[in-house]
C-alpha positions as CSV (number, residue, x, y, z in Angstrom):
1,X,17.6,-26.0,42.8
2,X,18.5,-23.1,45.3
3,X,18.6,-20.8,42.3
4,X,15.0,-22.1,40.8
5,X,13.5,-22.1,44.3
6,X,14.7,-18.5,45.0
7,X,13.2,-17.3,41.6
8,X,10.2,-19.2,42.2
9,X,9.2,-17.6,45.2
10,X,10.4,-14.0,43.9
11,X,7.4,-14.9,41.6
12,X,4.9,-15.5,43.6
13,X,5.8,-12.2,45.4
14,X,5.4,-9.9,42.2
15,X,1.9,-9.1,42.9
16,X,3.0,-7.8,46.4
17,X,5.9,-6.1,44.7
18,X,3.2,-4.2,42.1
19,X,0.8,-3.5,45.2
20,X,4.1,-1.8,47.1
21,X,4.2,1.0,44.4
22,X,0.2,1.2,44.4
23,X,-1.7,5.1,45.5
24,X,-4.6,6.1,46.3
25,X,-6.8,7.1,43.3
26,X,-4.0,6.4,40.9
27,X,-4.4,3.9,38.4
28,X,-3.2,0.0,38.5
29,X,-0.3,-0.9,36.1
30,X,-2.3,-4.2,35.4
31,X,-6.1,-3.7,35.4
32,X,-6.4,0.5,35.3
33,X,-8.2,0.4,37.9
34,X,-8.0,3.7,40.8
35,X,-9.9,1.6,43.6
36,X,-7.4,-0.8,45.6
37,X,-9.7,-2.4,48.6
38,X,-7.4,-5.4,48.7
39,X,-3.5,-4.8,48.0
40,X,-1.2,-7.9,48.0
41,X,1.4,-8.1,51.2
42,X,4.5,-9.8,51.2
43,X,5.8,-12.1,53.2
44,X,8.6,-11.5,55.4
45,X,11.0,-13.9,53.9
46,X,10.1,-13.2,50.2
47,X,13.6,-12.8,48.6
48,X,14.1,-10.2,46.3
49,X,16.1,-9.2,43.0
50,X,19.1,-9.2,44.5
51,X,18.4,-12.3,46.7
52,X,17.8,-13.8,43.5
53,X,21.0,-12.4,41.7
54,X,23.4,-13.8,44.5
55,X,21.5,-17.5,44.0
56,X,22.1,-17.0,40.3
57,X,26.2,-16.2,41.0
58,X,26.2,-19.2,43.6
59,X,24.9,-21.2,40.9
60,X,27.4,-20.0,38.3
61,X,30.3,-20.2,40.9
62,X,29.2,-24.1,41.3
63,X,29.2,-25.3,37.8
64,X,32.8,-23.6,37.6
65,X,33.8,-25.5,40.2
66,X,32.0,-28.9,38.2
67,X,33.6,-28.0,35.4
68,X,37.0,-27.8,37.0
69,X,36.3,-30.8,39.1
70,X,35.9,-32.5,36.1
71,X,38.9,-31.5,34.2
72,X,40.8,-32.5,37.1
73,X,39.4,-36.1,36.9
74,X,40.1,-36.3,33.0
75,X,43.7,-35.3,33.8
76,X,44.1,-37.5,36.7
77,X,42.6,-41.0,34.5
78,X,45.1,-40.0,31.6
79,X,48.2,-39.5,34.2
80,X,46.9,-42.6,35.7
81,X,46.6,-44.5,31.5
82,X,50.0,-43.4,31.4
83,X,52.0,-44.2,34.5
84,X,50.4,-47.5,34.1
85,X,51.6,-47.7,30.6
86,X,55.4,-46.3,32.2
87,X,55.0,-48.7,35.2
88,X,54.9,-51.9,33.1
89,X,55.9,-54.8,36.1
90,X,55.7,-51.9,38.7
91,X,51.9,-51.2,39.4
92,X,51.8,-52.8,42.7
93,X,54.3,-49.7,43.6
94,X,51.3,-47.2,42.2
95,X,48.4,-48.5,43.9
96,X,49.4,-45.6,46.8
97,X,48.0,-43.0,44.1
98,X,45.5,-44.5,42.6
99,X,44.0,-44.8,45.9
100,X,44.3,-41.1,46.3
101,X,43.2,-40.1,42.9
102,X,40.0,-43.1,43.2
103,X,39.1,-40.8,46.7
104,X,39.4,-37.8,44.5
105,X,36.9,-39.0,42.3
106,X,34.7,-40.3,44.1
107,X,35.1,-36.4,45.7
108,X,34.1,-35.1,42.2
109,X,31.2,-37.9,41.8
110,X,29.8,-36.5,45.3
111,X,29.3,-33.2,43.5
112,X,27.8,-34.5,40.6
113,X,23.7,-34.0,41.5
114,X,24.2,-30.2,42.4
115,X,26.5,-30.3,39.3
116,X,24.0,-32.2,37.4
117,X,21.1,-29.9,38.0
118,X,23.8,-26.6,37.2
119,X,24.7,-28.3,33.9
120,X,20.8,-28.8,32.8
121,X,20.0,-25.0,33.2
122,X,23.3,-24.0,32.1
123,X,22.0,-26.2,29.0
124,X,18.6,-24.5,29.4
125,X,20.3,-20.9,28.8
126,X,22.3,-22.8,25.6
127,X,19.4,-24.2,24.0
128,X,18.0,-21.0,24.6
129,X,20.9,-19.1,22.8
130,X,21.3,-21.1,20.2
131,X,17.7,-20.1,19.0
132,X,18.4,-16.8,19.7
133,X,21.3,-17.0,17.1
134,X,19.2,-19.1,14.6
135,X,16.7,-16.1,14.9
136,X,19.0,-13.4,14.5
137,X,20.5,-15.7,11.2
138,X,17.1,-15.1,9.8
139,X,16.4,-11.8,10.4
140,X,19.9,-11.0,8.7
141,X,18.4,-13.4,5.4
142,X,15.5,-11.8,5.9
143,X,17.4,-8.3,5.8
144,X,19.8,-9.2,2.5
145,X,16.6,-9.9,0.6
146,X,15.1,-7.1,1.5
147,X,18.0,-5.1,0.1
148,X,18.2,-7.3,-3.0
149,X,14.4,-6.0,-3.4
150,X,15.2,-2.6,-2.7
151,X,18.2,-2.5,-5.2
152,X,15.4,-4.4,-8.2
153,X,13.0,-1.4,-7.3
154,X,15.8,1.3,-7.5
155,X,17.1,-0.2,-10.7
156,X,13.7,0.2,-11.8
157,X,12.5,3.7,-10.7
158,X,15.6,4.4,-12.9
159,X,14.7,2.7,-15.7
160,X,10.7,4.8,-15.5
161,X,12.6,7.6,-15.1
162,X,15.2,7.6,-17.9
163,X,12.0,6.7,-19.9
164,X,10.1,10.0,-18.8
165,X,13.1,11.7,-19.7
166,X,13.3,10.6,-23.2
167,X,9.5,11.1,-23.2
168,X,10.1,14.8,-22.5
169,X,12.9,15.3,-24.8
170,X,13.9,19.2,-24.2
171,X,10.1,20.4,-23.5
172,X,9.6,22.2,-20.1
173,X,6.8,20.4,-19.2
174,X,3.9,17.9,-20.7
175,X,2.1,20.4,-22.5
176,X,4.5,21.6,-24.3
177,X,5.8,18.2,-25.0
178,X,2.4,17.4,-26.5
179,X,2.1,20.3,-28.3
180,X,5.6,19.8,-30.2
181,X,4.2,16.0,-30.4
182,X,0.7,17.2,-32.2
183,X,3.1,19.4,-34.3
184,X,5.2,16.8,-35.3
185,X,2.1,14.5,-36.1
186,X,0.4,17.3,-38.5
187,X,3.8,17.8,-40.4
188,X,4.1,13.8,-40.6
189,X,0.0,13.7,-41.5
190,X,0.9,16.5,-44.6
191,X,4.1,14.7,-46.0
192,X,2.3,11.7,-45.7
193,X,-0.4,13.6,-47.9
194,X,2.2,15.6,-50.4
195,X,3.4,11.5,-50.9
196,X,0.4,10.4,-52.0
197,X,-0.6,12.6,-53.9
198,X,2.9,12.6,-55.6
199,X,2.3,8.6,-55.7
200,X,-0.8,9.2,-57.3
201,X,0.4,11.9,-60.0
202,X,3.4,9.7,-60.5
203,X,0.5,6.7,-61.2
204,X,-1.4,9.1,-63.4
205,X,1.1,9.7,-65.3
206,X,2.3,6.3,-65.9
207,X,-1.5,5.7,-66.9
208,X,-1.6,8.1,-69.6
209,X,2.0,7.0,-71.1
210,X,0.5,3.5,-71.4
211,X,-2.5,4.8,-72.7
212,X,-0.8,7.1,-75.2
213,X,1.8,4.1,-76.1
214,X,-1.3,1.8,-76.5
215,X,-3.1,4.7,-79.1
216,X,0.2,4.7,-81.1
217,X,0.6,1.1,-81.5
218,X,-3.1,0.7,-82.5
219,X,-2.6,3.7,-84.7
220,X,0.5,1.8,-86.5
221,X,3.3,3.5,-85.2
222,X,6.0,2.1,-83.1
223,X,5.5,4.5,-80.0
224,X,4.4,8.0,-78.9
225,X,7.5,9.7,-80.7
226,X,6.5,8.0,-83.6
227,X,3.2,9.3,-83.7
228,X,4.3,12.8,-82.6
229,X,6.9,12.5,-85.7
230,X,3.5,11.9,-88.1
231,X,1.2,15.3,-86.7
232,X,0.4,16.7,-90.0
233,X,-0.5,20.3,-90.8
234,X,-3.1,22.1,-90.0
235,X,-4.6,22.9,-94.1
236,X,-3.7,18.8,-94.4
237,X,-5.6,17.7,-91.0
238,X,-8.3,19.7,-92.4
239,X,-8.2,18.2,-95.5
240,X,-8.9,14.7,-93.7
241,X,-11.5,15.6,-91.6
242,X,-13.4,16.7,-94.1
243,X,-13.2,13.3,-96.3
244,X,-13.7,11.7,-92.5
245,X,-17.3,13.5,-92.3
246,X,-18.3,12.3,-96.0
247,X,-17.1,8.7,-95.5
248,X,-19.4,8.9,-92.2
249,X,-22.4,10.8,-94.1
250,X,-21.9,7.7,-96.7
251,X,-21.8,5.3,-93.9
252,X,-24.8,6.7,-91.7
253,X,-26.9,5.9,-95.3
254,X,-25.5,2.5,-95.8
255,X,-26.3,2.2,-91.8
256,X,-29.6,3.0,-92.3
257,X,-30.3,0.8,-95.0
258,X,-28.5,-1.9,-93.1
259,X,-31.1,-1.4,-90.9
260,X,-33.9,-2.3,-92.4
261,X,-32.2,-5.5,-93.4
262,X,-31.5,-6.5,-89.9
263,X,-35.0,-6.1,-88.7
264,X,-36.7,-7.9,-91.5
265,X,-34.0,-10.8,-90.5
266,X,-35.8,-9.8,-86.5
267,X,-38.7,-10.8,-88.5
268,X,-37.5,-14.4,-89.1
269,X,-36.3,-15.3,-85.1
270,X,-38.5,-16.5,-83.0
271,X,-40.7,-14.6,-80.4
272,X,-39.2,-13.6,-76.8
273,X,-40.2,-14.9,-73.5
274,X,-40.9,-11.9,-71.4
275,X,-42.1,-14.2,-68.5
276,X,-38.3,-15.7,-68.0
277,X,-36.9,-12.2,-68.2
278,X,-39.5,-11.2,-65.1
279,X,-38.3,-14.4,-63.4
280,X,-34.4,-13.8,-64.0
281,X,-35.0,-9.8,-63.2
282,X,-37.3,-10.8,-60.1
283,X,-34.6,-13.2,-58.4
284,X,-32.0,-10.8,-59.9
285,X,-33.6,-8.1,-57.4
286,X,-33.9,-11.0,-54.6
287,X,-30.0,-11.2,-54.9
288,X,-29.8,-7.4,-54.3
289,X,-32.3,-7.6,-51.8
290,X,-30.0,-10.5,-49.6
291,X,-27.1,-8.2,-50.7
292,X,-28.4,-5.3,-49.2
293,X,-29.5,-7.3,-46.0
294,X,-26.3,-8.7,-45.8
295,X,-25.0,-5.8,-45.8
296,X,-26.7,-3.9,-43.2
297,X,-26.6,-6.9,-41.0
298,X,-22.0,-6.5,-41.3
299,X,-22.2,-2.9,-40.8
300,X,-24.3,-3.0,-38.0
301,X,-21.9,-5.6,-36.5
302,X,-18.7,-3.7,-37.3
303,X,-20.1,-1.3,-35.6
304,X,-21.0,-3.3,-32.2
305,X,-17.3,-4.5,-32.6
306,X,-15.7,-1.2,-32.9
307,X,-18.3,-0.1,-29.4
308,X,-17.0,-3.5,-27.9
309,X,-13.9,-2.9,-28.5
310,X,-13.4,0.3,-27.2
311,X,-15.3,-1.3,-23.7
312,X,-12.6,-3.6,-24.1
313,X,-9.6,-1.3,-23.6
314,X,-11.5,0.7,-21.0
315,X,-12.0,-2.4,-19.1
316,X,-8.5,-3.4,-19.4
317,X,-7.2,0.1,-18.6
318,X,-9.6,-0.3,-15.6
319,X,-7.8,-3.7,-14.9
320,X,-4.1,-3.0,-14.7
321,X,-4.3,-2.2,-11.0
322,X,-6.4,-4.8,-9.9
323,X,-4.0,-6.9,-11.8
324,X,-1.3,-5.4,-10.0
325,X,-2.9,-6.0,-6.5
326,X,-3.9,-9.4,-7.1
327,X,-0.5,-10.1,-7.7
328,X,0.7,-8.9,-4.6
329,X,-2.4,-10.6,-2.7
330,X,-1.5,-14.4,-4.6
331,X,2.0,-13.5,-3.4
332,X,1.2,-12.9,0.2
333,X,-1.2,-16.1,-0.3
334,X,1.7,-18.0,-1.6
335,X,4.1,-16.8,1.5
336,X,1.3,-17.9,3.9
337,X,0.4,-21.1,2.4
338,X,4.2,-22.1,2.0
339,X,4.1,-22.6,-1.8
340,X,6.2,-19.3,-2.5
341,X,9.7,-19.4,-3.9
342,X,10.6,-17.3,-1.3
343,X,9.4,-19.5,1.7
344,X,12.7,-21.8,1.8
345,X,11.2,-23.9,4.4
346,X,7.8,-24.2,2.9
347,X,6.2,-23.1,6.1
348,X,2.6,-22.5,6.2
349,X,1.8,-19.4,8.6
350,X,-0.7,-21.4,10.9
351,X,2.7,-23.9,10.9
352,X,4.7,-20.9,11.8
353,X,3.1,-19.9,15.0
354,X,2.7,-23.6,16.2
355,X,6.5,-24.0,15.5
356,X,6.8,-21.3,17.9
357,X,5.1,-22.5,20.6
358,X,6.5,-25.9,20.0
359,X,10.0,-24.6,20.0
360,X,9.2,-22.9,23.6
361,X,7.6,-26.8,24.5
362,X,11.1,-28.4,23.2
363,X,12.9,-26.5,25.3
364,X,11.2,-27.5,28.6
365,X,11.0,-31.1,27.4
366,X,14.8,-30.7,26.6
367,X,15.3,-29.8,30.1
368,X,13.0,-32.6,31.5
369,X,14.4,-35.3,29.5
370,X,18.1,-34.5,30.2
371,X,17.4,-35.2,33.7
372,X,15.7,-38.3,33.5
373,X,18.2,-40.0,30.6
374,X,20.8,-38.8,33.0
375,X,22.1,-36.1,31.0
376,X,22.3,-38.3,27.7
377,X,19.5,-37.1,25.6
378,X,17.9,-33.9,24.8
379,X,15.3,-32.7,22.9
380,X,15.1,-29.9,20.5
381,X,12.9,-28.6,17.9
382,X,13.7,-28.6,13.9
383,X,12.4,-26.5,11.3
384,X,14.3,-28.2,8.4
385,X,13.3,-29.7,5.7
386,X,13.1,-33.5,5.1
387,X,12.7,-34.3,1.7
388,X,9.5,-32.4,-0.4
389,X,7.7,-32.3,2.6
390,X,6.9,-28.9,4.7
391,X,8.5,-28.3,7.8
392,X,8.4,-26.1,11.4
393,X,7.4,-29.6,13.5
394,X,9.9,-31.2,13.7
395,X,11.7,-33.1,16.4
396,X,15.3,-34.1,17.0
397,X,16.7,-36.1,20.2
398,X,20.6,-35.7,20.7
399,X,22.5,-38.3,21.9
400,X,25.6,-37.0,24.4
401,X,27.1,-40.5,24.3
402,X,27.5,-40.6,20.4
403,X,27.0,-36.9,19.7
404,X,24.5,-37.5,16.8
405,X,21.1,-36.1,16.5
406,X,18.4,-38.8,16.0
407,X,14.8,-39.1,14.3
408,X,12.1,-39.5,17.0
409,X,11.2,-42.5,14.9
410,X,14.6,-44.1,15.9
411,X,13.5,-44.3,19.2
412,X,13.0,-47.7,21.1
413,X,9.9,-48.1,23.3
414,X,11.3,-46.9,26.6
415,X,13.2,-43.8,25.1
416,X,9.9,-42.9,23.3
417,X,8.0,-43.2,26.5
418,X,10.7,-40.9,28.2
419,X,10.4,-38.7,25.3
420,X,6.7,-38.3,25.5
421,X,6.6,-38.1,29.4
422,X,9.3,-35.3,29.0
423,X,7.0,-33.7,26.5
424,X,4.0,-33.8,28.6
425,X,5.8,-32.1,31.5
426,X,7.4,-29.5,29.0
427,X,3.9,-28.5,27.9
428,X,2.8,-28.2,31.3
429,X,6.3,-26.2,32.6
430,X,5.4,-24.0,28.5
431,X,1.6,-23.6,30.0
432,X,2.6,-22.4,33.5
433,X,5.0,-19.9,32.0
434,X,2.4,-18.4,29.5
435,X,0.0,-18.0,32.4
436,X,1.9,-16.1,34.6
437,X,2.9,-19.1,37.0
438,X,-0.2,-21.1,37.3
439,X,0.9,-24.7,36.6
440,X,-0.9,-27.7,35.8
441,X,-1.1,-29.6,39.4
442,X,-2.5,-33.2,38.5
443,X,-0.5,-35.4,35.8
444,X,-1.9,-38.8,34.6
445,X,0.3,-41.3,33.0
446,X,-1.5,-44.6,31.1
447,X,1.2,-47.6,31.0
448,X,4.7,-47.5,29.4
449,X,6.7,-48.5,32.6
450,X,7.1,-51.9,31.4
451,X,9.1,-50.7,28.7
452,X,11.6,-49.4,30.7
453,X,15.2,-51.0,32.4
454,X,15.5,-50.9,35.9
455,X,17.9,-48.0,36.5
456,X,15.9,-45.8,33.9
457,X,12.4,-46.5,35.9
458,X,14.2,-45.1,39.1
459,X,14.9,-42.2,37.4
460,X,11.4,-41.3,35.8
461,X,9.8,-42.2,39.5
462,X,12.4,-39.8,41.0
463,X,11.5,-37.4,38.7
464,X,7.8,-38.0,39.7
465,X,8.4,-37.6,43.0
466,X,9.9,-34.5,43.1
467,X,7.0,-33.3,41.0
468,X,4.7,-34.8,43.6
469,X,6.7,-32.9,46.9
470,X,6.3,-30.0,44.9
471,X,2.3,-30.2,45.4
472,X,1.9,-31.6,42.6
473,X,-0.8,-34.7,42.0
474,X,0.7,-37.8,39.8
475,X,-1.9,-40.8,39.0
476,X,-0.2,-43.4,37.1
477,X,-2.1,-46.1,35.5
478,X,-0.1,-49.4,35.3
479,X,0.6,-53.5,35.5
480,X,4.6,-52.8,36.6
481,X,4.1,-55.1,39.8
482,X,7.7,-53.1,41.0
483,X,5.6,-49.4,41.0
484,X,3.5,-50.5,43.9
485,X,7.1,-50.5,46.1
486,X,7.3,-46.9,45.4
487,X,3.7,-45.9,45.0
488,X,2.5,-44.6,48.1
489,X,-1.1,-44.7,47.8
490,X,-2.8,-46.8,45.6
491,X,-6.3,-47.9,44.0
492,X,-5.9,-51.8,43.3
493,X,-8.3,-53.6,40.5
494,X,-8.8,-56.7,41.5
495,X,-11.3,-59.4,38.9
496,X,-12.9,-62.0,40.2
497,X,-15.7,-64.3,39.3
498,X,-18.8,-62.0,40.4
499,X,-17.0,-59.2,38.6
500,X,-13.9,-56.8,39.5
501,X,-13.6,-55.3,43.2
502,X,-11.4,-52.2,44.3
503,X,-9.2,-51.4,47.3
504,X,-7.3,-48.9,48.2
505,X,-4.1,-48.9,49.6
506,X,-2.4,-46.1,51.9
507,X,1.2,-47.8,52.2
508,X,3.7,-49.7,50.1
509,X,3.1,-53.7,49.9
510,X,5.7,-56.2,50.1
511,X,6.8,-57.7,46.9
């Protein structure tokens, strides 16, 4: 309390502290501004750093000397477990030093409230260490995945880069490279030609083989080299063709006579329908109408497909980066919203900062409700997970007398009520803090003493009290007729038949 009072006051003697190192026309360290018509002064008793310093050593020096108290008191009980245990039918003869070592306890118990109040911010300065350290745990996980990332991204850039090289080949630079590629192409494009058209000779050729097998075979011979066997000479082939053109003069007379026979038979059939053939040739020339159409109508659409098309692969070409940074934007959505892979705790950001804050309430609270359980429970704040569901709001009280952590909603009535009280005076130590010393001075408190034992109630009203000699103002709103023996000033509801009346009352009443 020495130590806290000391640093309190140091506190409220900063702003005289800041005006001490103020000049004329020079700028304020807090507001910039070069006037200073009304500088803080301090007091003559204001301690300062090193006033504070020796109050922090004295308080260090004291919980040593708990500490040691204590461990002479645990060595004392077990001597005393064991001589009893040696003495068997011989106790009487030890009662000597038991008496001394019950006077040296009760020595050690005499320290305990200074040691008490030692403990609690030597706890403080834990609590607060121990976060540190879960901090610094996470910055080194953040760290290795970092790495991890870097080491993916290196692997890559090597990768795009082996590529490039094997894109290059042994050209200089990218023209070059595209001109030996355009090369390569046109030698490709000619072979490809040179193939074809050896494909196509090769095809030819095969045509005219089958033809010229197909001429023998009609002709009567058994194949091309039989036919080529039966050439006869020139004087001979002559020979033939001349008997050929007098069996065709002879035919083109019988042909002609034949002629006249076939149209007298004309002569016998009956007469043609010209107005069918107009209809058949007019929907004939429908059909190659509709064809035409038709047509038309595909080319024209190939060719909006092929101009689609090409939009098409602009567009995409135009999407790849905004694909690319979308990506990265539904990533950092997913980190914020805590549905990311990454996000072990599944931590929404808005979650995050309140976890912070919450954490810095915890501790107070911690403090708080260690005093008023009598140093047996303390509460911290949890960011893991239970379950599927999110976390960063989470509560845990430990219990010093089974060394166990407990749910909040383990809690019986009167340890939740000491929880929440704590809670509420954490926020308002968290709120003081944050504003640069300016506390919260009025605290109300609506029922819950009933659900408190006897011994515990003493402790929460000592606890107000001290809040209330520290200028602080505590309304409590109760029916716990025992508050009114430590309430000093009360306002009494009182029903009655023409309605309710109130009184006030300046001094304790008799129970």
């Amino acid at each position: 309390e020495e130590w806290l009072l000391v640093r309190e006051r140091r506190l409220d003697s900063v702003a005289a502290e800041l005006a001490a190192g103020l000049l004329p026309g020079e700028p304020c360290a807090v507001c910039g501004g070069t006037e200073h018509p009304a500088p803080a002064t301090a007091e003559a008793a204001t301690p300062d750093l090193a006033a504070e310093e020796a109050a922090l050593v004295r308080h260090e020096s004291a919980a040593d000397r708990r500490r040691g108290a204590e461990h002479d008191l645990a060595a004392a009980v077990s001597h005393h477990a064991e001589l009893l245990r040696a003495a068997g039918e011989t106790v009487d003869a030890l009662a000597a030093a038991e008496s001394r070592l019950a006077a040296e306890a009760d020595t050690a118990r005499a320290a305990g409230p200074t040691a008490d109040r030692t403990a609690l911010l030597l706890e403080r300065a834990t609590d607060r260490r121990g976060a540190l350290e879960l901090r610094l745990t996470e910055l080194r996980e953040r760290a290795r995945s970092r790495a991890e990332r870097r080491v993916a991204l290196a692997a890559d850039l090597a990768e795009a880069e082996e590529e490039t090289r094997h894109a290059f080949g042994d050209a200089i630079g990218v023209a070059e490279r595209a001109r030996a590629l355009e090369e390569s192409a046109q030698c490709l494009d000619d072979a490809a030609a040179a193939s074809t058209a050896a494909a196509d000779a090769a095809g030819r050729h095969k045509d005219a083989d089958a033809r010229a097998a197909d001429a023998a075979f009609r002709a009567g011979f058994t194949g091309p080299d039989a036919a080529a066997d039966a050439v006869l000479p020139d004087a001979e082939l002559r020979s033939l063709a001349d008997e050929i053109d007098g069996h065709a003069a002879e035919e083109s007379v019988v042909a002609a006579v034949l002629g006249d026979l076939a149209a007298a038979r004309a002569a016998d059939l009956p007469p043609a329908d010209p107005r069918s053939t107009a209809r058949a040739l007019d929907e004939a020339l429908r059909a190659l109408r509709t064809a035409g159409a038709s047509e038309s109508a595909a080319r024209a659409r190939a060719h909006e497909l092929d101009t689609l098309s090409e939009e098409l692969h602009v567009a995409l070409r135009r999407q790849l980066p905004l694909r690319a940074h979308a990506g990265r934007v539904s990533r950092l959505a997913q980190l914020t919203s805590g549905t990311a892979a990454e996000n072990r705790h599944r931590m929404r950001l808005e979650t995050y900062v309140l976890a912070a804050r919450l954490e810095q309430v915890a501790q107070a609270a911690g403090s708080r409700l260690h005093r008023m359980s009598a140093g047996r429970y303390t509460l911290t704040h949890t960011d893991a997970r239970s379950g599927r569901a999110r976390s960063g709001l989470g509560l845990r009280v430990t219990d010093a007398w089974t060394g166990r952590d407990r749910d909040t909603a383990t809690l019986s009535g009167g340890e939740s009520f000491l929880v929440s009280l704590a809670l509420a005076l954490g926020l308002a130590d968290a709120v003081a803090e944050e504003s640069g010393g300016r506390r919260l001075d009025t605290l109300f408190i609506d029922e819950g003493f009933g659900t408190l034992d006897e011994e515990t109630l003493d402790e929460v009203l000592d606890l107000l009290d001290a809040l209330r000699e520290q200028d602080r103002t505590v309304g409590i709103v109760s029916h716990v007729a025992e508050l009114r023996a430590r309430v000093p000033a009360r306002l009494e509801v009182r029903k009655g038949s023409e309605g309710s009346t109130l009184r006030h009352h300046t001094a304790p009443l008799d129970r």
